[in-house]
Amino acid sequence: MSSVFDLVGNRIFSDHQSGMMTSAKAKHKKEFKARDDIFDEENPTTFLKVTELKDEQPIRAAAFHPGGEIYATGSNSRVLCICAMPSLTGLSASHAATPATEIHRIEKIHKSSVSCLAWSPCGNLIATGSSDKTIKLMRFTTSTHNFAGTPMELRIHDGAVRDLTFMQDSSNQTSLLISGGAGDCKIYICDCDTGTPIHALSGHTGHVLSLCTWGGAMFASGSHDRSVRFWDLRAGTFILKISPHGPAGGGSPASPACTVTVDESGRLLASGHEDGSCMLYDVRGARVIQTFQPHAAELRSAHLCPRSFYLLTGSFDKTIALTNLHEQGDLEHPLSTVTVGTHKDKVIQTCWHPTEMAFLTRTTSETC
């Protein structure tokens, strides 16, 4: 299941007649603004489920395009689907979720389920990973919302691909694709123009479950080996390891790191763990700020909003939680966390809209 949630009364797009922004760098693109009324105990503002996308089998992956006007999903039925972001103008508390608007779909994109997908920062590339051990890399034309050319197939992994992310290489401005998963547990870096692997990074001893990147040379990974690692492409290896008993990670959860997210400045990392806990980590200070328990079961997805006001998390306990990171002014203090959504099935992914107080979720059921 994949669903789009929004705050009641929010307007998501600029004042174009189409109700949609023209590109990822649209002139009228809004800046993300905080809404602390969500945490008002007496009269909280609530999120509404706006649309749902249904599939014959569970939807495994979902992500917003950087421009925010569309999103992509991938499923166990081997379908890659592009959907329009709904207009959120004039929503009321009585709104009932409507079917998502499909723009384009590719059947049998892989030989097995689509396990992950990602957009490039400019929105002109999309990549999908699969349990068939392959990656499909495709060019995407934002103006027409359609794919361009023939997909490039990458056969570099010897196990299921669990996550992937794009990086704009700061040294030469080329697009790189970072991917990880099962098998040899290596992280591969590929040139997006040629599909050629340029690095195969070793370090993790368990499946790589999550990846995130920032700054043009840095990325982080979370693994079933209970560690979170920071990598620098210029070094060719990991430069910091956070583990429960390591010198840089004392106090970190002794549980597999299912998801990692880093803020745009590269200063704050949040990781979600199998025991339902969440860790906040000071990257520059190389220290655990705090761990807290937003969920009662496996925390499968953590996503910092633009400007890092809030942390959105989804869990196997079937809930979606929002944690306020700027209320106290000090992340070492107790943080306010509220439940902003529930599903009938386990929540396996959450992601923020690029500019608005709206988010996308997917669950283990056949709708999204």
mmCIF file of C-alpha atoms in Angstrom:
data_model
loop_
_atom_site.group_PDB
_atom_site.id
_atom_site.type_symbol
_atom_site.label_atom_id
_atom_site.label_comp_id
_atom_site.label_asym_id
_atom_site.label_seq_id
_atom_site.Cartn_x
_atom_site.Cartn_y
_atom_site.Cartn_z
ATOM 1 C CA MET A 1 0.000 0.000 0.000
ATOM 2 C CA SER A 2 1.234 3.481 -0.862
ATOM 3 C CA SER A 3 -0.540 6.553 0.494
ATOM 4 C CA VAL A 4 -0.061 10.316 0.351
ATOM 5 C CA PHE A 5 -0.793 12.251 3.551
ATOM 6 C CA ASP A 6 -1.174 16.018 3.988
ATOM 7 C CA LEU A 7 -2.092 18.483 6.726
ATOM 8 C CA VAL A 8 -5.700 19.668 6.609
ATOM 9 C CA GLY A 9 -5.959 22.915 4.640
ATOM 10 C CA ASN A 10 -2.405 22.883 3.289
ATOM 11 C CA ARG A 11 -1.811 23.998 -0.284
ATOM 12 C CA ILE A 12 0.993 22.039 -1.819
ATOM 13 C CA PHE A 13 1.667 23.616 -5.187
ATOM 14 C CA SER A 14 2.295 27.063 -6.628
ATOM 15 C CA ASP A 15 -0.529 29.039 -8.253
ATOM 16 C CA HIS A 16 -0.189 27.508 -11.717
ATOM 17 C CA GLN A 17 -3.523 26.599 -13.318
ATOM 18 C CA SER A 18 -2.367 23.005 -13.587
ATOM 19 C CA GLY A 19 -1.724 22.931 -9.849
ATOM 20 C CA MET A 20 1.709 21.456 -10.533
ATOM 21 C CA MET A 21 5.231 22.835 -10.531
ATOM 22 C CA THR A 22 6.969 22.809 -13.893
ATOM 23 C CA SER A 23 10.302 21.311 -12.837
ATOM 24 C CA ALA A 24 12.536 20.396 -9.911
ATOM 25 C CA LYS A 25 13.866 23.956 -9.991
ATOM 26 C CA ALA A 26 10.546 25.714 -10.555
ATOM 27 C CA LYS A 27 10.534 29.456 -9.926
ATOM 28 C CA HIS A 28 7.581 29.246 -7.557
ATOM 29 C CA LYS A 29 8.827 26.273 -5.568
ATOM 30 C CA LYS A 30 8.081 26.841 -1.895
ATOM 31 C CA GLU A 31 10.473 26.617 1.022
ATOM 32 C CA PHE A 32 9.573 24.044 3.652
ATOM 33 C CA LYS A 33 8.016 25.689 6.721
ATOM 34 C CA ALA A 34 7.578 24.265 10.197
ATOM 35 C CA ARG A 35 4.096 23.570 11.607
ATOM 36 C CA ASP A 36 4.369 22.989 15.353
ATOM 37 C CA ASP A 37 0.581 22.945 15.741
ATOM 38 C CA ILE A 38 0.916 19.227 14.998
ATOM 39 C CA PHE A 39 2.258 18.852 18.539
ATOM 40 C CA ASP A 40 -0.484 20.912 20.227
ATOM 41 C CA GLU A 41 -1.870 18.517 22.846
ATOM 42 C CA GLU A 42 -5.206 20.333 23.187
ATOM 43 C CA ASN A 43 -6.001 21.009 19.522
ATOM 44 C CA PRO A 44 -3.503 19.295 17.217
ATOM 45 C CA THR A 45 -3.514 19.728 13.455
ATOM 46 C CA THR A 46 -3.919 16.322 11.803
ATOM 47 C CA PHE A 47 -2.752 14.696 8.605
ATOM 48 C CA LEU A 48 -5.258 13.265 6.120
ATOM 49 C CA LYS A 49 -4.802 10.347 3.786
ATOM 50 C CA VAL A 50 -5.265 11.966 0.372
ATOM 51 C CA THR A 51 -4.726 9.186 -2.194
ATOM 52 C CA GLU A 52 -4.025 5.453 -2.348
ATOM 53 C CA LEU A 53 -2.325 3.408 -5.031
ATOM 54 C CA LYS A 54 -3.257 -0.265 -5.245
ATOM 55 C CA ASP A 55 -1.332 -3.110 -6.822
ATOM 56 C CA GLU A 56 -1.866 -6.859 -7.201
ATOM 57 C CA GLN A 57 1.069 -7.498 -4.854
ATOM 58 C CA PRO A 58 2.835 -5.492 -2.087
ATOM 59 C CA ILE A 59 4.446 -2.218 -3.113
ATOM 60 C CA ARG A 60 8.071 -2.374 -1.990
ATOM 61 C CA ALA A 61 9.502 1.035 -2.936
ATOM 62 C CA ALA A 62 8.320 4.628 -3.340
ATOM 63 C CA ALA A 63 9.963 8.042 -3.766
ATOM 64 C CA PHE A 64 9.019 11.601 -4.688
ATOM 65 C CA HIS A 65 10.588 13.194 -7.742
ATOM 66 C CA PRO A 66 12.821 16.132 -6.618
ATOM 67 C CA GLY A 67 10.326 18.560 -8.158
ATOM 68 C CA GLY A 68 7.503 17.185 -6.017
ATOM 69 C CA GLU A 69 4.922 16.991 -8.800
ATOM 70 C CA ILE A 70 5.144 13.204 -9.272
ATOM 71 C CA TYR A 71 6.279 10.103 -7.411
ATOM 72 C CA ALA A 72 7.374 6.603 -8.369
ATOM 73 C CA THR A 73 6.548 3.188 -6.894
ATOM 74 C CA GLY A 74 7.879 -0.323 -7.429
ATOM 75 C CA SER A 75 6.170 -3.563 -6.416
ATOM 76 C CA ASN A 76 6.469 -7.301 -6.021
ATOM 77 C CA SER A 77 4.489 -7.573 -9.259
ATOM 78 C CA ARG A 78 7.590 -6.150 -11.036
ATOM 79 C CA VAL A 79 5.797 -2.925 -11.987
ATOM 80 C CA LEU A 80 7.382 0.530 -11.965
ATOM 81 C CA CYS A 81 4.646 3.155 -11.741
ATOM 82 C CA ILE A 82 4.791 6.955 -12.037
ATOM 83 C CA CYS A 83 1.920 8.820 -10.336
ATOM 84 C CA ALA A 84 0.839 12.452 -10.178
ATOM 85 C CA MET A 85 1.029 14.227 -6.855
ATOM 86 C CA PRO A 86 -2.559 15.135 -5.981
ATOM 87 C CA SER A 87 -3.769 18.681 -5.500
ATOM 88 C CA LEU A 88 -4.251 19.340 -1.806
ATOM 89 C CA THR A 89 -6.205 22.569 -2.090
ATOM 90 C CA GLY A 90 -9.292 22.830 0.088
ATOM 91 C CA LEU A 91 -9.081 19.487 1.860
ATOM 92 C CA SER A 92 -11.405 19.040 4.809
ATOM 93 C CA ALA A 93 -11.445 16.668 7.749
ATOM 94 C CA SER A 94 -14.146 14.597 6.011
ATOM 95 C CA HIS A 95 -11.957 13.887 2.966
ATOM 96 C CA ALA A 96 -11.835 10.210 1.922
ATOM 97 C CA ALA A 97 -8.751 8.902 0.133
ATOM 98 C CA THR A 98 -9.118 8.711 -3.647
ATOM 99 C CA PRO A 99 -7.286 6.467 -6.145
ATOM 100 C CA ALA A 100 -3.873 7.737 -7.218
ATOM 101 C CA THR A 101 -3.529 9.080 -10.772
ATOM 102 C CA GLU A 102 -1.140 6.903 -12.772
ATOM 103 C CA ILE A 103 0.835 8.713 -15.476
ATOM 104 C CA HIS A 104 3.066 5.916 -16.723
ATOM 105 C CA ARG A 105 3.921 2.336 -15.861
ATOM 106 C CA ILE A 106 6.431 -0.272 -16.982
ATOM 107 C CA GLU A 107 5.426 -3.911 -16.575
ATOM 108 C CA LYS A 108 8.036 -6.543 -15.728
ATOM 109 C CA ILE A 109 10.824 -4.020 -15.188
ATOM 110 C CA HIS A 110 12.734 -6.827 -13.419
ATOM 111 C CA LYS A 111 12.591 -10.617 -13.329
ATOM 112 C CA SER A 112 11.703 -10.419 -9.640
ATOM 113 C CA SER A 113 10.267 -7.850 -7.232
ATOM 114 C CA VAL A 114 11.321 -4.191 -7.247
ATOM 115 C CA SER A 115 12.922 -3.790 -3.822
ATOM 116 C CA CYS A 116 14.127 -0.170 -3.980
ATOM 117 C CA LEU A 117 14.195 2.891 -6.229
ATOM 118 C CA ALA A 118 15.660 6.391 -6.274
ATOM 119 C CA TRP A 119 15.649 9.601 -8.307
ATOM 120 C CA SER A 120 18.795 11.541 -9.152
ATOM 121 C CA PRO A 121 19.044 15.026 -7.563
ATOM 122 C CA CYS A 122 18.203 16.682 -10.896
ATOM 123 C CA GLY A 123 15.314 14.292 -11.540
ATOM 124 C CA ASN A 124 16.583 13.188 -14.958
ATOM 125 C CA LEU A 125 17.525 9.664 -13.848
ATOM 126 C CA ILE A 126 15.667 6.946 -11.971
ATOM 127 C CA ALA A 127 17.129 3.651 -10.762
ATOM 128 C CA THR A 128 15.434 0.508 -9.473
ATOM 129 C CA GLY A 129 16.972 -2.405 -7.580
ATOM 130 C CA SER A 130 15.595 -5.920 -7.366
ATOM 131 C CA SER A 131 15.839 -9.226 -5.583
ATOM 132 C CA ASP A 132 16.921 -10.591 -8.995
ATOM 133 C CA LYS A 133 20.318 -8.976 -8.152
ATOM 134 C CA THR A 134 20.105 -6.379 -10.947
ATOM 135 C CA ILE A 135 19.724 -2.605 -11.178
ATOM 136 C CA LYS A 136 17.852 -0.818 -13.957
ATOM 137 C CA LEU A 137 19.006 2.736 -14.719
ATOM 138 C CA MET A 138 16.737 4.900 -16.887
ATOM 139 C CA ARG A 139 16.703 8.449 -18.173
ATOM 140 C CA PHE A 140 13.582 10.451 -17.411
ATOM 141 C CA THR A 141 12.228 13.535 -19.168
ATOM 142 C CA THR A 142 10.669 15.775 -16.517
ATOM 143 C CA SER A 143 8.772 17.986 -18.967
ATOM 144 C CA THR A 144 6.834 15.035 -20.395
ATOM 145 C CA HIS A 145 6.937 12.775 -17.316
ATOM 146 C CA ASN A 146 8.154 9.907 -19.471
ATOM 147 C CA PHE A 147 11.143 7.623 -19.823
ATOM 148 C CA ALA A 148 13.749 8.277 -22.499
ATOM 149 C CA GLY A 149 15.735 5.579 -24.280
ATOM 150 C CA THR A 150 16.408 1.989 -23.291
ATOM 151 C CA PRO A 151 17.007 1.085 -19.627
ATOM 152 C CA MET A 152 20.603 0.232 -18.730
ATOM 153 C CA GLU A 153 20.940 -3.015 -16.766
ATOM 154 C CA LEU A 154 23.696 -3.291 -14.154
ATOM 155 C CA ARG A 155 24.746 -6.749 -13.012
ATOM 156 C CA ILE A 156 27.212 -6.025 -10.218
ATOM 157 C CA HIS A 157 25.633 -7.548 -7.101
ATOM 158 C CA ASP A 158 25.657 -11.228 -6.111
ATOM 159 C CA GLY A 159 22.627 -10.841 -3.855
ATOM 160 C CA ALA A 160 19.375 -8.896 -3.632
ATOM 161 C CA VAL A 161 19.751 -5.136 -4.010
ATOM 162 C CA ARG A 162 18.290 -3.570 -0.849
ATOM 163 C CA ASP A 163 18.875 0.154 -1.332
ATOM 164 C CA LEU A 164 20.391 2.686 -3.714
ATOM 165 C CA THR A 165 20.950 6.427 -3.912
ATOM 166 C CA PHE A 166 22.444 8.947 -6.317
ATOM 167 C CA MET A 167 25.371 11.274 -5.748
ATOM 168 C CA GLN A 168 26.543 14.239 -7.810
ATOM 169 C CA ASP A 169 30.334 13.830 -7.721
ATOM 170 C CA SER A 170 31.732 17.183 -6.529
ATOM 171 C CA SER A 171 35.108 16.577 -8.187
ATOM 172 C CA ASN A 172 33.857 16.352 -11.789
ATOM 173 C CA GLN A 173 30.058 16.931 -11.618
ATOM 174 C CA THR A 174 29.236 13.434 -12.909
ATOM 175 C CA SER A 175 26.292 11.404 -11.601
ATOM 176 C CA LEU A 176 27.152 8.350 -9.523
ATOM 177 C CA LEU A 177 24.884 5.539 -8.324
ATOM 178 C CA ILE A 178 25.539 3.968 -4.918
ATOM 179 C CA SER A 179 23.958 0.583 -4.188
ATOM 180 C CA GLY A 180 24.113 -2.112 -1.528
ATOM 181 C CA GLY A 181 22.366 -5.258 -0.385
ATOM 182 C CA ALA A 182 22.852 -8.919 0.364
ATOM 183 C CA GLY A 183 25.438 -11.356 -0.944
ATOM 184 C CA ASP A 184 28.993 -10.093 -0.468
ATOM 185 C CA CYS A 185 27.657 -7.070 1.479
ATOM 186 C CA LYS A 186 29.775 -4.689 -0.602
ATOM 187 C CA ILE A 187 28.680 -1.195 -1.590
ATOM 188 C CA TYR A 188 29.124 -0.458 -5.287
ATOM 189 C CA ILE A 189 29.664 2.939 -6.900
ATOM 190 C CA CYS A 190 28.819 3.157 -10.608
ATOM 191 C CA ASP A 191 29.231 5.857 -13.251
ATOM 192 C CA CYS A 192 25.723 6.684 -14.503
ATOM 193 C CA ASP A 193 26.874 7.570 -18.023
ATOM 194 C CA THR A 194 28.558 4.247 -18.709
ATOM 195 C CA GLY A 195 27.197 1.923 -16.010
ATOM 196 C CA THR A 196 30.798 1.058 -15.123
ATOM 197 C CA PRO A 197 31.551 0.177 -11.461
ATOM 198 C CA ILE A 198 34.311 2.461 -10.199
ATOM 199 C CA HIS A 199 34.406 1.323 -6.544
ATOM 200 C CA ALA A 200 33.482 -1.831 -4.624
ATOM 201 C CA LEU A 201 33.643 -0.905 -0.949
ATOM 202 C CA SER A 202 34.049 -3.558 1.745
ATOM 203 C CA GLY A 203 33.448 -3.163 5.453
ATOM 204 C CA HIS A 204 30.008 -4.408 6.418
ATOM 205 C CA THR A 205 29.667 -8.013 7.563
ATOM 206 C CA GLY A 206 25.870 -8.106 7.244
ATOM 207 C CA HIS A 207 23.398 -7.118 4.551
ATOM 208 C CA VAL A 208 23.449 -3.423 3.652
ATOM 209 C CA LEU A 209 19.914 -2.219 4.399
ATOM 210 C CA SER A 210 20.000 1.544 3.863
ATOM 211 C CA LEU A 211 22.033 4.289 2.156
ATOM 212 C CA CYS A 212 21.936 8.086 2.139
ATOM 213 C CA THR A 213 24.250 10.725 0.708
ATOM 214 C CA TRP A 214 25.079 14.417 0.987
ATOM 215 C CA GLY A 215 27.737 16.927 0.003
ATOM 216 C CA GLY A 216 29.034 15.389 -3.226
ATOM 217 C CA ALA A 217 31.506 12.946 -1.664
ATOM 218 C CA MET A 218 30.010 11.593 1.568
ATOM 219 C CA PHE A 219 27.433 8.906 2.267
ATOM 220 C CA ALA A 220 26.249 6.743 5.150
ATOM 221 C CA SER A 221 25.117 3.128 5.310
ATOM 222 C CA GLY A 222 23.136 1.044 7.771
ATOM 223 C CA SER A 223 23.524 -2.707 8.038
ATOM 224 C CA HIS A 224 22.243 -5.873 9.601
ATOM 225 C CA ASP A 225 25.676 -6.123 11.283
ATOM 226 C CA ARG A 226 24.349 -3.457 13.753
ATOM 227 C CA SER A 227 26.715 -0.769 12.509
ATOM 228 C CA VAL A 228 26.292 2.576 10.745
ATOM 229 C CA ARG A 229 29.266 3.641 8.659
ATOM 230 C CA PHE A 230 30.321 6.911 7.069
ATOM 231 C CA TRP A 231 32.149 6.783 3.746
ATOM 232 C CA ASP A 232 34.167 9.322 1.771
ATOM 233 C CA LEU A 233 34.695 8.594 -1.926
ATOM 234 C CA ARG A 234 37.987 10.465 -1.764
ATOM 235 C CA ALA A 235 39.254 8.008 0.851
ATOM 236 C CA GLY A 236 37.960 4.853 -0.810
ATOM 237 C CA THR A 237 36.896 3.321 2.502
ATOM 238 C CA PHE A 238 34.694 4.027 5.514
ATOM 239 C CA ILE A 239 36.000 6.822 7.716
ATOM 240 C CA LEU A 240 33.805 6.272 10.780
ATOM 241 C CA LYS A 241 32.018 3.266 12.226
ATOM 242 C CA ILE A 242 29.208 3.600 14.745
ATOM 243 C CA SER A 243 28.638 0.349 16.619
ATOM 244 C CA PRO A 244 27.276 -0.420 20.106
ATOM 245 C CA HIS A 245 30.685 -0.943 21.692
ATOM 246 C CA GLY A 246 32.945 1.094 19.419
ATOM 247 C CA PRO A 247 34.768 4.283 20.483
ATOM 248 C CA ALA A 248 32.652 6.488 18.204
ATOM 249 C CA GLY A 249 29.344 4.763 18.862
ATOM 250 C CA GLY A 250 29.122 4.034 22.569
ATOM 251 C CA GLY A 251 25.456 4.121 23.496
ATOM 252 C CA SER A 252 24.187 3.297 20.021
ATOM 253 C CA PRO A 253 21.447 0.629 19.743
ATOM 254 C CA ALA A 254 22.616 -2.989 19.810
ATOM 255 C CA SER A 255 20.227 -3.820 16.991
ATOM 256 C CA PRO A 256 20.458 -3.911 13.172
ATOM 257 C CA ALA A 257 20.370 -0.463 11.540
ATOM 258 C CA CYS A 258 17.391 -0.708 9.171
ATOM 259 C CA THR A 259 17.418 2.890 7.946
ATOM 260 C CA VAL A 260 19.713 5.934 7.945
ATOM 261 C CA THR A 261 19.102 9.570 7.058
ATOM 262 C CA VAL A 262 21.422 12.595 7.230
ATOM 263 C CA ASP A 263 20.471 16.267 7.154
ATOM 264 C CA GLU A 264 21.513 18.499 4.251
ATOM 265 C CA SER A 265 24.453 20.005 6.163
ATOM 266 C CA GLY A 266 25.914 16.606 7.005
ATOM 267 C CA ARG A 267 25.888 17.377 10.725
ATOM 268 C CA LEU A 268 23.046 15.190 12.026
ATOM 269 C CA LEU A 269 22.361 11.520 11.348
ATOM 270 C CA ALA A 270 19.250 9.655 12.442
ATOM 271 C CA SER A 271 19.085 5.873 12.293
ATOM 272 C CA GLY A 272 16.171 3.518 12.861
ATOM 273 C CA HIS A 273 16.704 0.064 14.342
ATOM 274 C CA GLU A 274 15.117 -3.361 14.472
ATOM 275 C CA ASP A 275 14.196 -2.940 18.151
ATOM 276 C CA GLY A 276 12.075 0.157 17.353
ATOM 277 C CA SER A 277 14.642 2.623 18.661
ATOM 278 C CA CYS A 278 16.042 5.690 16.941
ATOM 279 C CA MET A 279 19.514 7.166 17.341
ATOM 280 C CA LEU A 280 20.509 10.795 16.775
ATOM 281 C CA TYR A 281 24.209 11.198 16.038
ATOM 282 C CA ASP A 282 26.432 14.280 15.911
ATOM 283 C CA VAL A 283 28.498 13.609 12.782
ATOM 284 C CA ARG A 284 31.114 16.313 13.267
ATOM 285 C CA GLY A 285 31.450 15.651 16.988
ATOM 286 C CA ALA A 286 31.482 11.861 16.428
ATOM 287 C CA ARG A 287 29.149 11.171 19.351
ATOM 288 C CA VAL A 288 25.727 9.746 20.071
ATOM 289 C CA ILE A 289 23.399 12.613 21.038
ATOM 290 C CA GLN A 290 20.624 10.370 22.295
ATOM 291 C CA THR A 291 18.559 7.293 21.552
ATOM 292 C CA PHE A 292 14.798 7.222 22.038
ATOM 293 C CA GLN A 293 11.921 4.805 21.391
ATOM 294 C CA PRO A 294 9.303 6.183 18.965
ATOM 295 C CA HIS A 295 7.970 2.723 18.060
ATOM 296 C CA ALA A 296 7.101 -0.611 19.675
ATOM 297 C CA ALA A 297 8.386 -2.744 16.778
ATOM 298 C CA GLU A 298 10.990 -2.641 14.019
ATOM 299 C CA LEU A 299 11.639 0.915 12.794
ATOM 300 C CA ARG A 300 11.968 0.441 9.044
ATOM 301 C CA SER A 301 12.057 4.004 7.757
ATOM 302 C CA ALA A 302 13.402 7.327 9.052
ATOM 303 C CA HIS A 303 13.373 10.501 6.989
ATOM 304 C CA LEU A 304 14.442 14.016 7.995
ATOM 305 C CA CYS A 305 12.263 16.729 6.519
ATOM 306 C CA PRO A 306 13.801 19.611 4.521
ATOM 307 C CA ARG A 307 15.677 21.933 6.931
ATOM 308 C CA SER A 308 15.522 19.101 9.523
ATOM 309 C CA PHE A 309 12.667 20.467 11.637
ATOM 310 C CA TYR A 310 11.105 17.016 12.030
ATOM 311 C CA LEU A 311 11.915 13.332 11.793
ATOM 312 C CA LEU A 312 9.313 11.097 10.131
ATOM 313 C CA THR A 313 9.431 7.399 11.027
ATOM 314 C CA GLY A 314 7.474 4.282 10.035
ATOM 315 C CA SER A 315 7.391 0.953 11.799
ATOM 316 C CA PHE A 316 6.208 -2.635 11.842
ATOM 317 C CA ASP A 317 3.923 -1.498 14.691
ATOM 318 C CA LYS A 318 1.734 -0.081 11.833
ATOM 319 C CA THR A 319 2.187 3.554 12.893
ATOM 320 C CA ILE A 320 3.807 6.664 11.415
ATOM 321 C CA ALA A 321 5.416 8.996 13.953
ATOM 322 C CA LEU A 322 6.688 12.564 13.813
ATOM 323 C CA THR A 323 9.390 13.805 16.199
ATOM 324 C CA ASN A 324 10.006 17.511 16.769
ATOM 325 C CA LEU A 325 13.745 18.242 16.471
ATOM 326 C CA HIS A 326 13.699 22.014 16.860
ATOM 327 C CA GLU A 327 11.219 22.580 19.695
ATOM 328 C CA GLN A 328 13.716 22.460 22.577
ATOM 329 C CA GLY A 329 16.705 23.963 20.767
ATOM 330 C CA ASP A 330 18.847 21.153 22.188
ATOM 331 C CA LEU A 331 18.658 17.601 20.849
ATOM 332 C CA GLU A 332 19.896 16.181 24.153
ATOM 333 C CA HIS A 333 16.589 17.087 25.825
ATOM 334 C CA PRO A 334 13.529 14.794 25.653
ATOM 335 C CA LEU A 335 11.823 15.164 22.285
ATOM 336 C CA SER A 336 8.104 15.400 21.470
ATOM 337 C CA THR A 337 6.830 12.538 19.313
ATOM 338 C CA VAL A 338 3.274 12.141 18.022
ATOM 339 C CA THR A 339 1.556 9.485 15.915
ATOM 340 C CA VAL A 340 0.451 11.141 12.654
ATOM 341 C CA GLY A 341 -0.882 8.117 10.799
ATOM 342 C CA THR A 342 -1.757 4.446 11.069
ATOM 343 C CA HIS A 343 -2.103 1.571 8.635
ATOM 344 C CA LYS A 344 -3.685 -1.863 8.833
ATOM 345 C CA ASP A 345 -0.327 -3.408 7.893
ATOM 346 C CA LYS A 346 3.344 -2.929 8.705
ATOM 347 C CA VAL A 347 4.793 0.390 7.540
ATOM 348 C CA ILE A 348 7.995 -0.193 5.578
ATOM 349 C CA GLN A 349 8.714 3.242 4.124
ATOM 350 C CA THR A 350 7.999 6.926 4.676
ATOM 351 C CA CYS A 351 9.271 9.917 2.706
ATOM 352 C CA TRP A 352 8.707 13.652 2.859
ATOM 353 C CA HIS A 353 7.516 15.777 0.011
ATOM 354 C CA PRO A 354 10.447 18.029 -1.061
ATOM 355 C CA THR A 355 8.804 21.310 -0.012
ATOM 356 C CA GLU A 356 5.566 20.689 1.855
ATOM 357 C CA MET A 357 4.140 19.170 5.039
ATOM 358 C CA ALA A 358 3.038 16.091 3.131
ATOM 359 C CA PHE A 359 4.476 12.594 3.048
ATOM 360 C CA LEU A 360 4.261 9.267 1.255
ATOM 361 C CA THR A 361 4.058 5.867 2.945
ATOM 362 C CA ARG A 362 4.080 2.275 1.816
ATOM 363 C CA THR A 363 3.105 -0.865 3.701
ATOM 364 C CA THR A 364 3.224 -4.628 3.336
ATOM 365 C CA SER A 365 -0.249 -4.738 1.794
ATOM 366 C CA GLU A 366 -1.144 -4.363 -1.883
ATOM 367 C CA THR A 367 -1.960 -0.639 -1.760
ATOM 368 C CA CYS A 368 0.262 2.441 -1.509
#
